[in-house]
Short mmCIF file of C-alpha atoms in Angstrom, two decimals:
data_model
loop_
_atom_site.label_atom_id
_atom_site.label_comp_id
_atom_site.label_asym_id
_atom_site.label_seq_id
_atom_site.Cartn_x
_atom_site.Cartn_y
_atom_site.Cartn_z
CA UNK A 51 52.23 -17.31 71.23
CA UNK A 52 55.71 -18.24 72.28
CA UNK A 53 56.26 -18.32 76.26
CA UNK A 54 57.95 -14.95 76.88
CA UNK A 55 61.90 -16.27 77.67
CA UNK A 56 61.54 -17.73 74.24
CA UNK A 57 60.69 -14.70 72.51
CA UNK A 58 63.61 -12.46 70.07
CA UNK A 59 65.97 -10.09 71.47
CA UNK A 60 66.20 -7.37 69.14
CA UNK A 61 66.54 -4.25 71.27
CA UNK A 62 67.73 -3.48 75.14
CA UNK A 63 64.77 -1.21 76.52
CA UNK A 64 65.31 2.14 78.45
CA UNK A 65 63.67 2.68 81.32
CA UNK A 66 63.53 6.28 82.47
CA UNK A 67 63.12 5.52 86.73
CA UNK A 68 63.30 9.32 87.64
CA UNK A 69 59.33 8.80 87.49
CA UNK A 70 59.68 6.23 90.51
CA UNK A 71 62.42 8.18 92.55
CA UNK A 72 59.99 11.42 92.77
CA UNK A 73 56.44 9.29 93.18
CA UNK A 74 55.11 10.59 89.90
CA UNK A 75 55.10 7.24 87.97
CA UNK A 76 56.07 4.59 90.28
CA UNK A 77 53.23 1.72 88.43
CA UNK A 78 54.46 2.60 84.97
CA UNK A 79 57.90 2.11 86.05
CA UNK A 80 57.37 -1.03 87.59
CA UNK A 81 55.46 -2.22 84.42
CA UNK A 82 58.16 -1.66 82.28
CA UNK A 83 60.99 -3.67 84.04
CA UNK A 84 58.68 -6.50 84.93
CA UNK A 85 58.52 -6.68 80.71
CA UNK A 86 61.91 -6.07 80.26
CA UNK A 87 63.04 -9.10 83.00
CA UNK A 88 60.46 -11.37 82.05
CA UNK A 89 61.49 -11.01 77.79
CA UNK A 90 65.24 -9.85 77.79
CA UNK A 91 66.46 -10.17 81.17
CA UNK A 92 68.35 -7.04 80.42
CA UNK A 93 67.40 -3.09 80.58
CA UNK A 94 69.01 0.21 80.15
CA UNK A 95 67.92 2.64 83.19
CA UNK A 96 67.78 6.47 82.89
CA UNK A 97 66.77 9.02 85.77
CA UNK A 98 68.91 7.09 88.25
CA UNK A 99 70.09 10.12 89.99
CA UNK A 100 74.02 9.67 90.19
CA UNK A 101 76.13 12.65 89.33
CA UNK A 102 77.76 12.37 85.40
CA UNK A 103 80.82 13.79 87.64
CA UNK A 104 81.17 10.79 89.82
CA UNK A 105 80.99 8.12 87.35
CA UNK A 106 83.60 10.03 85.35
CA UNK A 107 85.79 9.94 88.53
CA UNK A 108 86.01 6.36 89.16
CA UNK A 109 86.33 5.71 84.98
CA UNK A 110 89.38 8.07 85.86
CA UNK A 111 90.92 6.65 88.63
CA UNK A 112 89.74 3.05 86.77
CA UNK A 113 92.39 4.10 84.06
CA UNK A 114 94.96 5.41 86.35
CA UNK A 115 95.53 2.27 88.17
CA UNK A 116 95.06 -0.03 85.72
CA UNK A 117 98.16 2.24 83.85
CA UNK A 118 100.25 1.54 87.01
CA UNK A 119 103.11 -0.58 86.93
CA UNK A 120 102.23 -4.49 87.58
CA UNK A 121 104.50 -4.56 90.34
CA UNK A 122 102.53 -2.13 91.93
CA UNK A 123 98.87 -3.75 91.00
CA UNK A 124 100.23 -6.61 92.79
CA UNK A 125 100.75 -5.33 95.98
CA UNK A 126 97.05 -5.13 95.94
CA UNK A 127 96.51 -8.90 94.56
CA UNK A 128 93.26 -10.08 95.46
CA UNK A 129 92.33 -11.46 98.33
CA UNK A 130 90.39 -14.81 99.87
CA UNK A 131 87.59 -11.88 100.63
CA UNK A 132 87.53 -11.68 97.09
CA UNK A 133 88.84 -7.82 97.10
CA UNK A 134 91.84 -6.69 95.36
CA UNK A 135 93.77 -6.77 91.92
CA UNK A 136 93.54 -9.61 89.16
CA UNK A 137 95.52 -10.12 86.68
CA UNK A 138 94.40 -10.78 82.88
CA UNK A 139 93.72 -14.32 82.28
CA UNK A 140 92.85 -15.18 86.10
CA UNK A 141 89.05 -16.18 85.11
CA UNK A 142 87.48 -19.26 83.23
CA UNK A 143 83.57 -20.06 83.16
CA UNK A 144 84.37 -23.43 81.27
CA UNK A 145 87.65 -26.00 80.20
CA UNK A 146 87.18 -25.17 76.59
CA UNK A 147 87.71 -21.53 76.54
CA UNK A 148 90.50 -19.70 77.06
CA UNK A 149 91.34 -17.06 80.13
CA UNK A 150 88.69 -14.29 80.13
CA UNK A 151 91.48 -11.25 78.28
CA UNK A 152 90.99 -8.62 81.51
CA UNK A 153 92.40 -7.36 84.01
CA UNK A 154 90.50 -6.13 87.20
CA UNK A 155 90.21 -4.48 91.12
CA UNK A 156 87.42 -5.30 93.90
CA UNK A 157 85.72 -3.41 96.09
CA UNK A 158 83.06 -4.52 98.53
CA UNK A 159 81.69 -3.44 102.13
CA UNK A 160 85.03 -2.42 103.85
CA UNK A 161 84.88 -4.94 106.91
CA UNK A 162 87.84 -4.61 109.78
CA UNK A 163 88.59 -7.68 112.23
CA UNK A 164 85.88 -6.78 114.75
CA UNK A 165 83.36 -7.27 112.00
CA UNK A 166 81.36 -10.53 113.58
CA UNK A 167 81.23 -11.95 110.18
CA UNK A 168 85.14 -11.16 109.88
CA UNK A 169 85.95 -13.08 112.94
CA UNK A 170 83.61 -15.57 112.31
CA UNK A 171 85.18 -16.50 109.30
CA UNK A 172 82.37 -16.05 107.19
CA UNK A 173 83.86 -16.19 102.87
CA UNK A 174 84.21 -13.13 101.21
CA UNK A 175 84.18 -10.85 104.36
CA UNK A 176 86.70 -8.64 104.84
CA UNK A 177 88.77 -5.30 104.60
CA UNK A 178 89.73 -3.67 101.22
CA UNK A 179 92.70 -3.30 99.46
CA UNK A 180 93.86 0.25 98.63
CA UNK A 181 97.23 0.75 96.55
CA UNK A 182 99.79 3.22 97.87
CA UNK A 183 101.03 4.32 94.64
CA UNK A 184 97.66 5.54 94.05
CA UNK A 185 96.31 7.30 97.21
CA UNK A 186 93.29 8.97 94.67
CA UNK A 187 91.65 5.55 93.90
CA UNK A 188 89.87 5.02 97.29
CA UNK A 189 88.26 8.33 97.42
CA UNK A 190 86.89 8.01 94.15
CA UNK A 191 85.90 4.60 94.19
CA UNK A 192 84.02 5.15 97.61
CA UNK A 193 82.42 7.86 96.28
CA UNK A 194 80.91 5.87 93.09
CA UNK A 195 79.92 2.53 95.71
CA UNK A 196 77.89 5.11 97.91
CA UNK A 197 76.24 6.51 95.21
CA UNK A 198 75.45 3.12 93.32
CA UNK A 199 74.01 1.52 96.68
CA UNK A 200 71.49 4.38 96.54
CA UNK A 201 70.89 3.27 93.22
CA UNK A 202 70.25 -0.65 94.09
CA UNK A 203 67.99 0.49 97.13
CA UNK A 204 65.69 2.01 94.48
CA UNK A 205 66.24 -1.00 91.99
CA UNK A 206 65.15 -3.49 95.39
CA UNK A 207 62.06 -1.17 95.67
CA UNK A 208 61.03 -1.32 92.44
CA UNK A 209 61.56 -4.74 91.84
CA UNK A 210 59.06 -5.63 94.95
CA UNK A 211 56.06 -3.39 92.82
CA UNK A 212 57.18 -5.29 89.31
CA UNK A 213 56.89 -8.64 91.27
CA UNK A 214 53.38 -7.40 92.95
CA UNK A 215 54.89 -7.63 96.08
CA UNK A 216 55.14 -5.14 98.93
CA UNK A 217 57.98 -2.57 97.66
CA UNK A 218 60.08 -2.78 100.67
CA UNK A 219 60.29 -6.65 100.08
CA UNK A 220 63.78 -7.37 99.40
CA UNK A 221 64.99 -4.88 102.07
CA UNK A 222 65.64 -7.15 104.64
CA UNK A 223 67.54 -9.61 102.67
CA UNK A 224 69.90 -6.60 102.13
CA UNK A 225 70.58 -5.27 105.70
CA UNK A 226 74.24 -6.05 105.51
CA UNK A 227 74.47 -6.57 101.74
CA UNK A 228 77.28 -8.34 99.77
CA UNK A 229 77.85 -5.05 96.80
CA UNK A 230 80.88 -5.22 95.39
CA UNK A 231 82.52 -2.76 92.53
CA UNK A 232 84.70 -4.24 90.29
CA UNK A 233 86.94 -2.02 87.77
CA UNK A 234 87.13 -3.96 84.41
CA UNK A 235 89.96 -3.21 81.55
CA UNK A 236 89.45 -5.02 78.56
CA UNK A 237 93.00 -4.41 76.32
CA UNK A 238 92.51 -4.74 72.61
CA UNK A 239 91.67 -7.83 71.13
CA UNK A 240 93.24 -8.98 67.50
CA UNK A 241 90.38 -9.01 65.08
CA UNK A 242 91.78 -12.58 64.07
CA UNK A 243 91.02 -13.48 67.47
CA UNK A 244 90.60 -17.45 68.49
CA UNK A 245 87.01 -18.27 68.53
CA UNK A 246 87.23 -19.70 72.33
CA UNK A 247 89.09 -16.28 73.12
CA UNK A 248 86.72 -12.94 74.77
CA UNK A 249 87.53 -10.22 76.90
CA UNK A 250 84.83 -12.12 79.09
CA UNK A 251 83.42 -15.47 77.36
CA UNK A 252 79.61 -16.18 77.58
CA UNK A 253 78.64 -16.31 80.75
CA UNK A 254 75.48 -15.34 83.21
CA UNK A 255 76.23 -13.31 86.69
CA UNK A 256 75.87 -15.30 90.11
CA UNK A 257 73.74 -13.01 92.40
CA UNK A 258 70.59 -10.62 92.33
CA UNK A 259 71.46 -7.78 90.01
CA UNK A 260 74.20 -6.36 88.29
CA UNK A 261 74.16 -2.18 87.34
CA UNK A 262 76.78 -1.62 84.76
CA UNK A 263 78.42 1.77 84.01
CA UNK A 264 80.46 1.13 80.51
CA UNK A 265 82.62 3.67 78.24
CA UNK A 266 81.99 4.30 74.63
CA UNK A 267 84.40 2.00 73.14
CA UNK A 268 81.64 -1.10 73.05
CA UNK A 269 81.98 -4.46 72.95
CA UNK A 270 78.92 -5.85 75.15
CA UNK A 271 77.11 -8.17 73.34
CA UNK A 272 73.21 -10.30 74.87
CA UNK A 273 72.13 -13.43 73.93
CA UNK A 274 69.17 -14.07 71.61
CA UNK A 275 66.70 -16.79 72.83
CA UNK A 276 68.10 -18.32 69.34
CA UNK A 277 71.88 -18.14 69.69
CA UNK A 278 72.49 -14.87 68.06
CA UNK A 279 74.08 -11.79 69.73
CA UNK A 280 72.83 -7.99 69.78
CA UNK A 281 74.83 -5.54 70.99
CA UNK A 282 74.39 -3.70 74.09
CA UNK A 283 76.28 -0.14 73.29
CA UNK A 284 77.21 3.29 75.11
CA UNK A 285 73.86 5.18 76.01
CA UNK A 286 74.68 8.48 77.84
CA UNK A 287 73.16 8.66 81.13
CA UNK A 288 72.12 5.01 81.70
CA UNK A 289 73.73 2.12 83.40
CA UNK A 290 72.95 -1.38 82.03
CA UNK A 291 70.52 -3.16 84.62
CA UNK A 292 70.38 -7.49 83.90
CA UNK A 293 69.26 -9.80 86.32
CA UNK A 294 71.26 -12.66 87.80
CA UNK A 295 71.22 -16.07 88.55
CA UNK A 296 69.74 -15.90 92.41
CA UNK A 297 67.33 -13.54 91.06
CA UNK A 298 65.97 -15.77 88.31
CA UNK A 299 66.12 -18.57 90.55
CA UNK A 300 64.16 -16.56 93.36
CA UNK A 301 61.37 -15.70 91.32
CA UNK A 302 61.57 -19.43 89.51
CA UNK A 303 62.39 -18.68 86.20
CA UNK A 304 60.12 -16.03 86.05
CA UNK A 305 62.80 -13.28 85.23
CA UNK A 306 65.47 -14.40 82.95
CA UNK A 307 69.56 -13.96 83.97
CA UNK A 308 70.56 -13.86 79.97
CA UNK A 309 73.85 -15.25 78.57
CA UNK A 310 76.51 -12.24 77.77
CA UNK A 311 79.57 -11.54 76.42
CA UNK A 312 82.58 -8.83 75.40
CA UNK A 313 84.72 -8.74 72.68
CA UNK A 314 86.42 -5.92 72.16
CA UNK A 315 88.04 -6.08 68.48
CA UNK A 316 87.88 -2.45 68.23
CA UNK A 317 91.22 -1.52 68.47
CA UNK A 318 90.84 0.46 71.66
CA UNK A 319 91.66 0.15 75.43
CA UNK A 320 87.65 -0.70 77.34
CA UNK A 321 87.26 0.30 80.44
CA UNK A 322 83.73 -0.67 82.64
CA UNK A 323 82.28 -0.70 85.99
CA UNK A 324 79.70 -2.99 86.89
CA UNK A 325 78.17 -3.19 90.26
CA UNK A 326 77.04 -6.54 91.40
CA UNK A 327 74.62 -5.96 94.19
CA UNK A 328 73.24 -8.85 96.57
CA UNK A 329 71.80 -9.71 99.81
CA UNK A 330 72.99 -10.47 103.03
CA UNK A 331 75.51 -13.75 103.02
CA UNK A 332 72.85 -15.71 105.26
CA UNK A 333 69.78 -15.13 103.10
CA UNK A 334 67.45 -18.03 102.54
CA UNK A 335 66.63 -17.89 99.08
CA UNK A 336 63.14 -19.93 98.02
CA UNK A 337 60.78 -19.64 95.78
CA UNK A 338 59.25 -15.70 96.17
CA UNK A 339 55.14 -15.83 97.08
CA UNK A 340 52.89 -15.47 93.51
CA UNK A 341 55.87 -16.55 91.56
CA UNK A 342 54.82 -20.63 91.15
CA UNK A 343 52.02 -19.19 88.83
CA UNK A 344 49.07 -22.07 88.66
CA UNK A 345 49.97 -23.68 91.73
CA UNK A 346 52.68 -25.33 90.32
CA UNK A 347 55.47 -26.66 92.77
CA UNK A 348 58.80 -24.52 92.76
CA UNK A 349 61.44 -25.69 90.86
CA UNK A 350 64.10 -25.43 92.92
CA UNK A 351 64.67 -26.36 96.49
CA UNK A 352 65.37 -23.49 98.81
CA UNK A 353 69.93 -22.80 99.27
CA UNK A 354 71.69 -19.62 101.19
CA UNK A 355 72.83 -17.26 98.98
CA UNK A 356 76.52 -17.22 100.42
CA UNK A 357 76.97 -20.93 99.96
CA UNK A 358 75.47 -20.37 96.52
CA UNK A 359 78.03 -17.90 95.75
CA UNK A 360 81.08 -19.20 96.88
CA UNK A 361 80.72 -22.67 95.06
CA UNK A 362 80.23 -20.38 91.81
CA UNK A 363 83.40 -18.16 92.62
CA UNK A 364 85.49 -21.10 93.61
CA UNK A 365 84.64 -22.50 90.34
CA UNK A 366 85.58 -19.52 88.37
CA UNK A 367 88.64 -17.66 90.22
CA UNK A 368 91.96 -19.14 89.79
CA UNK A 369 93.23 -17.61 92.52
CA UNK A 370 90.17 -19.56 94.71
CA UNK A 371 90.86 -22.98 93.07
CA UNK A 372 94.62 -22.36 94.09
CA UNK A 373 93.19 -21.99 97.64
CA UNK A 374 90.93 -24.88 97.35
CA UNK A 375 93.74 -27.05 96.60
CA UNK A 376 95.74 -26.07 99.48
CA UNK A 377 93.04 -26.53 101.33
CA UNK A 378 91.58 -22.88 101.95
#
């Protein structure tokens, strides 16, 4: 039998977890995303609780700024707290392929100057950036960040029962979490597109877990354990869940954090919302208790998440290696 990250991809697995929210079917629930993260590393969820009415909003104020002039984008142009506008082509995951075709705004925890982490300089802490052509954006986009915390609470909880830990595990980690919401627009793509050229090339996330909100236009594609791609489309009512890179690393390659991609040759404007949600900037991450199965020694030595992350986004971000250089 193969091991299980070696096993197909051919479908993305809904989970329903309204069963966990009200009690009914917490161990059922917690069975089926331990499959899904140990085989796929990616899952639809259902029965999350948010409002169709708020995601709607912030896919409506998503496509109202990202309609706004340039000139007034940029007076929102992203920040060393990683919060603001970026232009498209402002990414690269690797030399050989070209600009990730996107365009985006951050969100995270809105931190003033007598934040301690502010004024202790700590990376990526910091105020937001709101645009004053668009006064609607903020109270939309709050709205949608309260409502998806709620929603990575419960994901934390029942990630602690798939992992046959204690359910209120991660909490801690989380006390003064690092979320951020990030507005994607993906423009049209030429169907002769170069091969090296994606809205956003191959790539795995960073952190602990991603919760993606996406429109109907498509383009989401998931790595096969042998190279090939499946699509990952529209399902009404469900964000995409996939574990990250911290994550897989925490439980030691027990969970996968699988290879994705868009390309969006379809002709039409894409528009998505993923949430990246991760633990406090000072978290010790090593090896989680029952996950070096046989005894075996873990495989990697323990790091802090927030030095983790920012030699990942200064690899990435143009805007960080600019800083880097200048020595920022």
């Amino acid at each position: 039998m193969p091991e299980h990250g070696d096993m197909a991809i051919d479908t993305i697995p809904i989970v329903d977890i309204g069963g966990f929210r009200d009690g009914s079917a917490k161990d059922r629930v917690a069975r089926q995303v331990q499959e899904a993260a140990e085989t796929v590393g990616f899952l639809y969820i259902a029965g999350h609780g948010v409002d169709q009415t708020v995601i709607e909003g912030a896919f409506e104020a998503s496509r109202a700024f990202f309609a706004l002039p340039e000139a007034d984008k940029l007076t929102v142009k992203i920040n060393n707290a990683h919060r603001g506008f970026m232009p498209i082509n402002n990414s690269t995951y690797t030399a050989d392929l070209k600009p990730n075709f996107n365009e985006t705004f951050l969100t995270g925890l809105d931190l003033g100057p007598d934040d301690p982490d502010v004024k202790a300089g700590v990376p990526l802490h910091g105020p937001n950036q709101w645009p004053a052509a668009m006064p609607a954006l903020r109270p939309a986009i709050d709205t949608y960040f309260n409502a998806l915390r709620d929603v990575g609470d419960t994901v934390l909880r029942i990630f602690g029962r798939a992992l046959d830990l204690d359910e209120d595990y991660f909490l801690p980690y989380f006390k003064k979490p690092m979320p951020f919401v990030r507005l994607l627009h993906y423009p049209p793509q030429p169907p002769t597109r170069a091969e090296n050229e994606f809205g956003i090339a191959p790539h795995t996330d960073y952190g602990f877990v991603t919760i993606l909100a996406q429109d109907e236009v498509g383009g989401l594609q998931v790595r096969r354990r042998d190279g090939g791609w499946i699509d990952a489309p529209y399902v009404p009512g469900t964000f995409v869940v996939n574990i990250a890179d911290m994550l897989k690393r925490w439980t030691n390659d027990r969970w996968l954090s699988t290879p994705h991609r868009v390309i969006n040759t379809t002709g039409r404007e894409r528009y998505s919302i993923p949430f990246f949600f991760d633990p406090t900037y000072h978290t010790l991450v090593e090896c989680i208790p029952g996950c070096n199965r046989n005894g075996e020694a873990p495989k990697y030595p323990p790091i802090t998440w927030g030095d983790y992350l920012k030699q990942r986004f200064d690899s990435t971000y143009d805007y960080r290696k600019a800083k880097r250089q200048d020595g920022a």
